[in-house]
Amino acid sequence: MSDTWVRRALVAVVFGVSVLAAAPAAASGLASGAATTAGVRAAERVAERVPTAAGERVVLVGIPGLMWSDVTPAGTPNLWRLAGESALGSLSVRAVRKDTCPYDAWLTVSAGVRSAVGGACGMAPTPKADGEGAVVPEFSWLWEVREQDAAGTLGQALHAAGRTTMAVGPGAALALADREGRVDLYAPSPAEVTQWSRGDVVAVEIPDLISPYVSGDRMSEVPESLSDDARRAAARAADAKLGSFLPQLGPATVLVAGLSDHGSVPHLRTAMLRGPDSGTSSGAAWALGARSTHRDDMVIVPDLTATILARTGVAAPPVVVGVPVETHAADGTLDERVEALRAADVAGQTIRDATGVFFTSLAMLQVVFYVTAFLLLRRRDGLPAVRAAAVALASIPVSTYLVNLTPWARTAQPAVTLFASIAAIAAALTVVALAGPWRRGVLGPLTVIAAATAAVLLGDLLTGTPLQLNSLMGYTGVVGARYYGLGNIPFALLATAVLLVTTAAADRLVRVGRKALAVALVTALGAFAMLLDGWPGVGSDFGGVIAFVPGIAVTALIVAGKRVSIVKLGAFCAGGGALVMAIAYLDYLRPPASQTHLGRFVGQVADGTFLPVISRKLGAMLSTLLSPNLMPVVLAAFAFLVFALLRPGAASAGVLPIAFERAPMLKAGLLGALVSGLVGMLVNDSGAAVLSMALALAVPLVLSAGIRALQHGEPVPAAAGSPGTPPSPATA
């Protein structure tokens, strides 16, 4: 057996033992394309990345704070002309903090992994001249004090391969410094460079757009401290400085990056690549993306590190989590492409600003609904209205994804359009669910809404998740926690919807004596959705697999008429953990540039750098338990469920027992969804968000089914020992 396979076997054993102990906290919050700062041990791994190109000169032009809204034909003619010759994309600059200062951004380029200096954060330190080069002062302080162990990765790899580094400006020197803090050639500004061709890798800092936002060592703590005119003037100054040296760069590959935020609010920034494969030779339009984001038009800062190394023919050290950028054919004129990238930032900003309002409003609606339903159902008043409200509430989640089929981000008031469109889509789904021929069945509307939710999310997974990106119940590149795959909230909705719709179908099969087929249906459809959820590059959801497996197993057992015990439940959870470990290990065996965060986590286990990831995810999960937007949904829904089951006559006119009598398999779907929600809460960093969204979808739909059964004239069970209508024979 070769050494390679021995090493892989050892990694598998270590990985299995470690994740069994730590998986509950790791879960799906291991965001794609992101990683914490890895230790020096990561650089000692045997595996190396194979470069995709060799011998190119690469110039990275960092213009911290640059957004696509700053780039215009009249205001920034040099940038606009360069954009016409380049592949274009959005740059997600998220490092560690919610907003990324220039120091953190240049440090991330240096490390190849998300990094942060901590404390006051502003501009990079001024290097000290050393002959033709320079040395970043006290560079070792970054790993000795700030625990930024990967600082200097890029410069060290370039020097080890014999490449000459040229830095122009303090930030550029920080990016290209080797482990001793040294760059070969240094100039404080572009005006002082006499020969641009001397560096194999050149980094240039143009600070004109960011310096007005930095005071002392701290970046501005307000969203926008400059007037529109002042910002346009700063953009013009940066553009003029770029134009002063751009013609002198020769045939080098040129990367232009917005690199950092300019205030307390994060944005998507500008990314351009002019090179042999940027489409300039054919006159075609090209987009700039990367496998780190699985987006054709979005990259992250560590991708810049990987791209520089790949294009200069240098193997990337394993600590580098970015991947070389890729160009993709795009449609439209330059104006249309730039406008689309501007709209992407608007969409991300709108979602970021509106998420808190949305979830607060949703929590209030849920609480008001349960209180109102409790009061009305006790008197058996307004049953049609309560049923319609329940279906409408359950229609909201899927509407937050379907709204991305509309151009809401391009309207004059995107936030207003967003909420109005969601309300309209939810209303339309409610009408369809309650007015179609299925409305007479107890499970008709439930099946429609659950099937729509499952179909939209599964279809979204199979098409690259365009609907989850920039959605209120999804994620956004502005925040930078996840860029593709199935997020924690979408997982909760998918698991709940799949289990409810499969048990609705199973209920019909059981009624005609096809119980074995019903069990097979629940298991097969659940397993299909679960595999899409966890498969690398599709759902890429770590904790979702752990939580989905016991939900499917519990549902199938109840449909089969079997007993579920705590021991079995624990075994199902362990089975989910074993399955996701196997998937992650298969991902780890792929080439490093093709791995997702699942495979990279295996690598972190192998080199012992996984504990900070576990700790951070555990802390994030625990913090959600105090969320004022999430816990009211959990508490209200659970209180209603418990009271409605223990005292059905007093609490809800017996609608839940009647629903379970008329559709016996419905209980299996509800319990399976609750199991997935509870386990998902414990193994995902979103914590209470998972359970709250499972409840927000399942409980109103089950309640609507019970009300329909009650409208059919079923007798109402009374609470044990309380006055009321005697229980029916079926419930006695």
Coordinates of N, CA, C and O in Angstrom, one line a residue, residues 476-615:
T476 N -26.5 36.1 1.5 CA -26.1 37.1 0.6 C -24.6 37.2 0.7 O -23.9 37.0 1.7
G477 N -23.9 37.5 -0.5 CA -22.5 37.7 -0.6 C -22.0 38.9 0.2 O -20.9 38.9 0.6
V478 N -22.9 39.8 0.5 CA -22.5 41.0 1.3 C -22.2 40.5 2.7 O -21.2 41.0 3.3
V479 N -23.0 39.7 3.3 CA -22.7 39.1 4.6 C -21.5 38.1 4.6 O -20.7 38.1 5.4
G480 N -21.5 37.3 3.5 CA -20.4 36.4 3.3 C -20.3 35.2 4.2 O -19.2 34.6 4.4
A481 N -21.4 34.8 4.8 CA -21.4 33.6 5.6 C -21.5 32.3 4.8 O -21.0 31.3 5.1
R482 N -22.2 32.4 3.7 CA -22.3 31.3 2.7 C -22.6 31.9 1.4 O -23.2 33.0 1.2
Y483 N -22.1 31.2 0.3 CA -22.3 31.7 -1.0 C -23.1 30.8 -1.9 O -23.5 31.2 -3.0
Y484 N -23.2 29.5 -1.5 CA -23.9 28.5 -2.4 C -24.4 27.4 -1.5 O -24.1 27.4 -0.3
G485 N -25.2 26.5 -2.1 CA -25.7 25.4 -1.3 C -26.9 25.7 -0.5 O -27.5 26.7 -0.6
L486 N -27.2 24.8 0.5 CA -28.4 24.9 1.3 C -28.1 25.5 2.6 O -27.3 25.0 3.4
G487 N -28.6 26.7 2.9 CA -28.4 27.3 4.2 C -29.2 26.6 5.3 O -30.0 25.7 5.0
N488 N -29.0 27.1 6.5 CA -29.7 26.4 7.6 C -31.2 26.6 7.6 O -31.9 25.6 7.9
I489 N -31.7 27.8 7.4 CA -33.1 28.0 7.4 C -33.7 27.3 6.2 O -34.7 26.6 6.3
P490 N -33.2 27.4 5.0 CA -33.7 26.5 3.9 C -33.7 25.0 4.2 O -34.6 24.3 3.7
F491 N -32.7 24.6 4.9 CA -32.7 23.2 5.3 C -33.9 22.8 6.1 O -34.6 21.8 5.9
A492 N -34.2 23.7 7.1 CA -35.3 23.4 8.0 C -36.6 23.3 7.2 O -37.5 22.5 7.4
L493 N -36.8 24.3 6.2 CA -38.0 24.3 5.4 C -38.0 23.1 4.5 O -39.1 22.5 4.3
L494 N -36.9 22.7 3.9 CA -36.9 21.6 3.0 C -37.2 20.3 3.7 O -38.0 19.5 3.2
A495 N -36.6 20.1 4.8 CA -36.8 18.8 5.6 C -38.3 18.7 6.0 O -38.9 17.7 5.8
T496 N -38.8 19.8 6.5 CA -40.2 19.8 7.0 C -41.2 19.6 5.8 O -42.1 18.8 5.9
A497 N -40.9 20.3 4.7 CA -41.8 20.2 3.5 C -41.8 18.8 2.9 O -42.8 18.2 2.6
V498 N -40.6 18.2 2.8 CA -40.5 16.9 2.2 C -41.2 15.8 3.1 O -41.9 15.0 2.6
L499 N -41.0 15.9 4.4 CA -41.6 15.0 5.3 C -43.1 15.1 5.3 O -43.8 14.1 5.4
L500 N -43.6 16.3 5.3 CA -45.0 16.5 5.3 C -45.7 16.0 4.0 O -46.7 15.4 4.0
V501 N -45.0 16.4 2.8 CA -45.7 16.0 1.6 C -45.6 14.5 1.3 O -46.5 13.8 0.8
T502 N -44.5 13.8 1.8 CA -44.4 12.4 1.6 C -45.3 11.6 2.5 O -45.9 10.6 2.1
T503 N -45.6 12.1 3.7 CA -46.5 11.5 4.6 C -48.0 11.7 4.1 O -48.9 10.9 4.4
A504 N -48.2 12.8 3.5 CA -49.5 13.1 2.9 C -49.8 12.0 1.8 O -50.9 11.5 1.7
A505 N -48.8 11.8 1.0 CA -48.9 10.7 0.0 C -49.0 9.3 0.6 O -49.8 8.5 0.2
A506 N -48.2 9.1 1.7 CA -48.2 7.8 2.4 C -49.6 7.6 3.0 O -50.0 6.4 3.1
D507 N -50.3 8.6 3.4 CA -51.6 8.4 4.1 C -52.6 7.8 3.1 O -53.3 6.9 3.5
R508 N -52.5 8.2 1.9 CA -53.4 7.5 0.9 C -53.0 6.1 0.6 O -53.9 5.2 0.5
L509 N -51.7 5.8 0.6 CA -51.3 4.4 0.3 C -51.7 3.5 1.5 O -52.1 2.4 1.3
V510 N -51.5 4.0 2.7 CA -51.9 3.2 3.9 C -53.3 2.9 3.9 O -53.8 1.8 4.3
R511 N -54.2 3.8 3.5 CA -55.6 3.6 3.5 C -56.0 2.5 2.5 O -57.1 1.9 2.7
V512 N -55.2 2.2 1.5 CA -55.6 1.2 0.5 C -54.7 -0.1 0.8 O -54.6 -0.9 -0.1
G513 N -54.1 -0.1 1.9 CA -53.4 -1.3 2.3 C -52.0 -1.4 1.7 O -51.4 -2.5 1.6
R514 N -51.4 -0.3 1.3 CA -50.0 -0.4 0.7 C -49.0 0.2 1.7 O -48.3 1.2 1.3
K515 N -49.0 -0.3 2.9 CA -48.1 0.3 3.9 C -46.6 0.2 3.5 O -45.8 1.1 3.7
A516 N -46.2 -1.0 3.0 CA -44.8 -1.1 2.6 C -44.4 -0.1 1.5 O -43.3 0.5 1.6
L517 N -45.3 0.1 0.6 CA -45.0 1.1 -0.4 C -44.9 2.5 0.2 O -44.1 3.4 -0.2
A518 N -45.8 2.8 1.2 CA -45.8 4.1 1.8 C -44.4 4.3 2.5 O -43.9 5.4 2.5
V519 N -44.0 3.3 3.2 CA -42.7 3.4 3.9 C -41.5 3.6 2.9 O -40.6 4.4 3.1
A520 N -41.6 2.9 1.8 CA -40.6 3.0 0.8 C -40.6 4.4 0.2 O -39.5 5.0 -0.1
L521 N -41.8 5.0 0.0 CA -41.9 6.3 -0.6 C -41.3 7.4 0.3 O -40.5 8.2 -0.1
V522 N -41.6 7.3 1.6 CA -41.1 8.2 2.6 C -39.6 8.1 2.6 O -38.8 9.1 2.6
T523 N -39.1 6.9 2.7 CA -37.6 6.7 2.7 C -36.9 7.2 1.5 O -35.9 7.9 1.6
A524 N -37.4 6.8 0.3 CA -36.8 7.1 -0.9 C -36.7 8.6 -1.2 O -35.7 9.2 -1.5
L525 N -37.9 9.3 -1.1 CA -37.9 10.7 -1.4 C -37.2 11.5 -0.3 O -36.5 12.5 -0.6
G526 N -37.2 11.1 0.9 CA -36.5 11.7 2.0 C -35.0 11.6 1.8 O -34.2 12.5 1.9
A527 N -34.5 10.4 1.4 CA -33.1 10.1 1.1 C -32.6 10.9 -0.1 O -31.5 11.5 -0.1
F528 N -33.5 11.1 -1.1 CA -33.1 11.9 -2.3 C -32.8 13.3 -1.9 O -31.8 13.9 -2.2
A529 N -33.8 13.9 -1.1 CA -33.6 15.3 -0.7 C -32.4 15.4 0.2 O -31.7 16.4 0.2
M530 N -32.2 14.4 1.1 CA -31.1 14.5 2.1 C -29.8 14.5 1.4 O -28.8 15.2 1.7
L531 N -29.6 13.6 0.3 CA -28.4 13.5 -0.4 C -28.1 14.8 -1.2 O -26.9 15.3 -1.3
L532 N -29.1 15.4 -1.8 CA -28.9 16.7 -2.4 C -28.5 17.8 -1.4 O -27.7 18.6 -1.7
D533 N -29.1 17.7 -0.2 CA -28.7 18.6 0.8 C -27.3 18.5 1.2 O -26.6 19.6 1.4
G534 N -26.7 17.3 1.3 CA -25.4 17.2 1.8 C -24.3 17.0 0.8 O -23.1 17.1 1.1
W535 N -24.7 16.8 -0.5 CA -23.7 16.5 -1.5 C -22.8 17.7 -1.8 O -23.3 18.8 -2.0
P536 N -21.5 17.6 -1.8 CA -20.6 18.7 -2.1 C -20.9 19.4 -3.4 O -21.0 18.7 -4.5
G537 N -21.0 20.7 -3.4 CA -21.2 21.4 -4.6 C -22.7 21.6 -5.0 O -23.1 22.3 -5.8
V538 N -23.6 20.8 -4.3 CA -25.0 21.0 -4.5 C -25.6 21.7 -3.2 O -25.8 22.9 -3.2
G539 N -25.8 20.9 -2.2 CA -26.3 21.5 -0.9 C -25.1 21.8 0.0 O -25.2 22.8 0.7
S540 N -24.1 21.0 0.0 CA -22.9 21.2 0.8 C -23.3 21.5 2.3 O -22.7 22.4 2.9
D541 N -24.2 20.8 2.8 CA -24.7 21.1 4.2 C -24.3 20.0 5.1 O -24.7 18.9 5.1
F542 N -23.4 20.4 6.0 CA -22.8 19.4 7.0 C -23.9 19.0 8.0 O -24.2 17.8 8.1
G543 N -24.4 19.9 8.8 CA -25.3 19.6 9.8 C -26.6 19.1 9.3 O -27.4 18.4 10.0
G544 N -27.0 19.5 8.1 CA -28.3 19.1 7.6 C -28.5 17.6 7.5 O -29.5 17.1 7.7
V545 N -27.4 17.0 7.0 CA -27.5 15.5 6.9 C -27.6 14.8 8.2 O -28.4 13.9 8.4
I546 N -26.9 15.3 9.2 CA -27.0 14.8 10.6 C -28.4 14.9 11.1 O -29.0 14.0 11.7
A547 N -29.1 16.0 10.8 CA -30.5 16.2 11.3 C -31.5 15.6 10.4 O -32.6 15.2 10.9
F548 N -31.3 15.5 9.1 CA -32.3 14.9 8.2 C -32.4 13.4 8.4 O -33.6 12.9 8.3
V549 N -31.4 12.7 8.6 CA -31.4 11.2 8.7 C -32.4 10.8 9.8 O -33.3 10.0 9.6
P550 N -32.3 11.3 11.1 CA -33.2 10.9 12.1 C -34.7 11.3 11.8 O -35.6 10.6 12.2
G551 N -34.8 12.4 11.2 CA -36.2 12.8 10.8 C -36.8 11.9 9.8 O -38.0 11.5 10.0
I552 N -36.1 11.5 8.8 CA -36.6 10.5 7.9 C -36.9 9.1 8.5 O -37.9 8.5 8.3
A553 N -35.9 8.7 9.4 CA -36.1 7.4 10.0 C -37.3 7.4 11.0 O -38.0 6.4 11.0
V554 N -37.4 8.4 11.8 CA -38.6 8.5 12.7 C -39.9 8.4 11.9 O -40.9 7.7 12.2
T555 N -40.0 9.2 10.8 CA -41.2 9.3 10.0 C -41.5 7.9 9.4 O -42.6 7.4 9.5
A556 N -40.5 7.3 8.9 CA -40.7 5.9 8.2 C -41.1 4.9 9.3 O -42.0 4.0 9.0
L557 N -40.5 4.9 10.5 CA -40.9 4.0 11.5 C -42.3 4.1 11.9 O -43.1 3.1 12.1
I558 N -42.8 5.4 12.1 CA -44.1 5.6 12.5 C -45.1 5.2 11.4 O -46.2 4.6 11.7
V559 N -44.8 5.5 10.2 CA -45.6 5.1 9.1 C -45.7 3.5 9.0 O -46.8 3.0 8.8
A560 N -44.6 2.9 9.4 CA -44.6 1.4 9.4 C -45.3 0.8 10.6 O -45.4 -0.4 10.7
G561 N -45.7 1.7 11.6 CA -46.3 1.2 12.8 C -45.3 0.7 13.8 O -45.7 0.0 14.7
K562 N -44.1 1.1 13.7 CA -43.1 0.7 14.7 C -42.9 1.7 15.8 O -43.2 2.9 15.6
R563 N -42.3 1.2 16.9 CA -42.1 2.1 18.0 C -40.7 2.8 17.9 O -39.7 2.2 17.4
V564 N -40.7 4.0 18.3 CA -39.5 4.8 18.2 C -39.0 5.0 19.7 O -39.7 5.5 20.5
S565 N -37.7 4.6 19.9 CA -37.2 4.8 21.3 C -36.0 5.8 21.3 O -35.5 6.2 20.2
I566 N -35.6 6.2 22.4 CA -34.5 7.1 22.6 C -33.2 6.4 22.0 O -32.4 7.1 21.4
V567 N -33.1 5.1 22.2 CA -31.9 4.4 21.7 C -31.9 4.5 20.2 O -30.8 4.7 19.6
K568 N -33.0 4.2 19.6 CA -33.1 4.2 18.1 C -32.8 5.6 17.6 O -32.1 5.8 16.6
L569 N -33.4 6.6 18.3 CA -33.1 8.0 17.9 C -31.7 8.4 17.9 O -31.1 9.0 17.0
G570 N -31.0 8.0 19.0 CA -29.5 8.2 19.1 C -28.8 7.5 18.0 O -27.8 8.1 17.4
A571 N -29.2 6.3 17.6 CA -28.5 5.6 16.6 C -28.7 6.2 15.2 O -27.8 6.3 14.4
F572 N -29.9 6.8 15.0 CA -30.2 7.5 13.8 C -29.3 8.8 13.7 O -28.8 9.1 12.6
C573 N -29.2 9.5 14.8 CA -28.3 10.7 14.8 C -26.8 10.3 14.5 O -26.2 11.0 13.7
A574 N -26.4 9.2 15.1 CA -25.0 8.7 14.8 C -24.9 8.3 13.3 O -23.8 8.6 12.7
G575 N -25.9 7.7 12.8 CA -25.9 7.3 11.4 C -25.8 8.5 10.5 O -25.1 8.5 9.5
G576 N -26.5 9.6 10.8 CA -26.4 10.8 10.1 C -25.0 11.4 10.1 O -24.4 11.9 9.1
G577 N -24.4 11.3 11.3 CA -23.0 11.8 11.5 C -22.0 11.0 10.6 O -21.1 11.5 10.0
A578 N -22.2 9.7 10.7 CA -21.3 8.8 9.9 C -21.5 9.0 8.4 O -20.5 9.0 7.6
L579 N -22.7 9.3 7.9 CA -23.0 9.5 6.5 C -22.3 10.8 6.1 O -21.6 10.8 5.0
V580 N -22.5 11.9 6.8 CA -21.9 13.1 6.4 C -20.4 13.1 6.5 O -19.7 13.7 5.7
M581 N -19.8 12.3 7.4 CA -18.4 12.1 7.5 C -17.9 11.4 6.2 O -16.8 11.8 5.6
A582 N -18.6 10.4 5.7 CA -18.2 9.7 4.5 C -18.3 10.6 3.3 O -17.4 10.6 2.5
I583 N -19.3 11.5 3.2 CA -19.4 12.4 2.1 C -18.3 13.4 2.2 O -17.6 13.7 1.2
A584 N -18.0 13.9 3.4 CA -16.9 14.9 3.5 C -15.6 14.3 3.2 O -14.7 14.9 2.5
Y585 N -15.3 13.0 3.5 CA -14.1 12.4 3.2 C -13.9 12.2 1.7 O -12.8 12.3 1.2
L586 N -15.0 11.8 1.0 CA -14.9 11.7 -0.4 C -14.6 13.0 -1.0 O -13.8 13.1 -2.0
D587 N -15.1 14.1 -0.5 CA -14.8 15.4 -1.0 C -13.3 15.7 -0.7 O -12.7 16.3 -1.6
Y588 N -12.8 15.3 0.4 CA -11.4 15.5 0.7 C -10.5 14.8 -0.2 O -9.3 15.3 -0.5
L589 N -10.9 13.7 -0.8 CA -10.0 12.9 -1.7 C -9.9 13.6 -3.1 O -9.1 13.2 -3.9
R590 N -10.8 14.6 -3.4 CA -10.7 15.3 -4.6 C -9.5 16.3 -4.6 O -9.0 16.6 -3.5
P591 N -9.1 16.8 -5.8 CA -8.1 17.8 -5.8 C -8.4 19.0 -4.9 O -9.6 19.4 -4.9
P592 N -7.5 19.6 -4.2 CA -7.8 20.6 -3.2 C -8.6 21.8 -3.9 O -9.5 22.4 -3.2
A593 N -8.3 22.2 -5.1 CA -9.0 23.3 -5.7 C -10.5 22.9 -6.0 O -11.3 23.9 -6.2
S594 N -10.8 21.7 -6.0 CA -12.2 21.3 -6.3 C -13.0 21.0 -5.0 O -14.2 20.7 -5.0
Q595 N -12.3 21.0 -3.8 CA -13.0 20.7 -2.6 C -14.0 21.8 -2.2 O -13.7 23.0 -2.4
T596 N -15.0 21.4 -1.4 CA -15.9 22.3 -0.8 C -15.4 22.4 0.7 O -14.4 21.8 1.1
H597 N -16.2 23.2 1.5 CA -15.8 23.3 2.9 C -15.9 22.0 3.6 O -15.3 21.8 4.7
L598 N -16.7 21.0 3.1 CA -16.8 19.7 3.7 C -15.4 19.0 3.7 O -14.9 18.5 4.7
G599 N -14.8 19.0 2.5 CA -13.5 18.4 2.4 C -12.4 19.1 3.1 O -11.5 18.5 3.7
R600 N -12.5 20.4 3.1 CA -11.5 21.2 3.8 C -11.6 21.0 5.3 O -10.6 21.1 6.0
F601 N -12.8 20.7 5.8 CA -12.9 20.4 7.3 C -12.2 19.2 7.6 O -11.6 19.1 8.7
V602 N -12.2 18.2 6.7 CA -11.4 17.0 6.9 C -10.0 17.3 7.0 O -9.2 16.8 7.9
G603 N -9.5 18.2 6.1 CA -8.1 18.6 6.2 C -7.8 19.3 7.5 O -6.7 19.2 8.1
Q604 N -8.7 20.1 8.0 CA -8.5 20.8 9.3 C -8.4 19.8 10.4 O -7.6 20.0 11.4
V605 N -9.2 18.8 10.4 CA -9.1 17.7 11.4 C -7.7 17.0 11.3 O -7.1 16.7 12.3
A606 N -7.3 16.8 10.0 CA -6.0 16.1 9.8 C -4.8 16.9 10.4 O -3.9 16.3 10.9
D607 N -4.9 18.2 10.2 CA -3.8 19.0 10.7 C -4.0 19.7 12.1 O -3.2 20.4 12.6
G608 N -5.1 19.3 12.7 CA -5.4 19.8 14.1 C -5.9 21.2 14.2 O -5.8 21.7 15.3
T609 N -6.3 21.8 13.1 CA -6.8 23.2 13.2 C -8.3 23.4 13.2 O -8.8 24.5 13.0
F610 N -9.0 22.3 13.5 CA -10.5 22.4 13.5 C -11.1 22.9 14.7 O -12.3 23.4 14.7
L611 N -10.4 22.9 15.9 CA -11.0 23.3 17.1 C -11.6 24.8 17.1 O -12.7 25.0 17.6
P612 N -10.8 25.8 16.6 CA -11.4 27.1 16.5 C -12.7 27.2 15.7 O -13.6 27.9 16.1
V613 N -12.8 26.3 14.7 CA -14.1 26.3 13.9 C -15.2 25.8 14.8 O -16.3 26.4 14.8
I614 N -15.0 24.7 15.5 CA -16.0 24.1 16.3 C -16.4 25.1 17.4 O -17.6 25.3 17.7
S615 N -15.4 25.8 18.0 CA -15.7 26.7 19.1 C -16.6 27.9 18.6 O -17.6 28.3 19.2

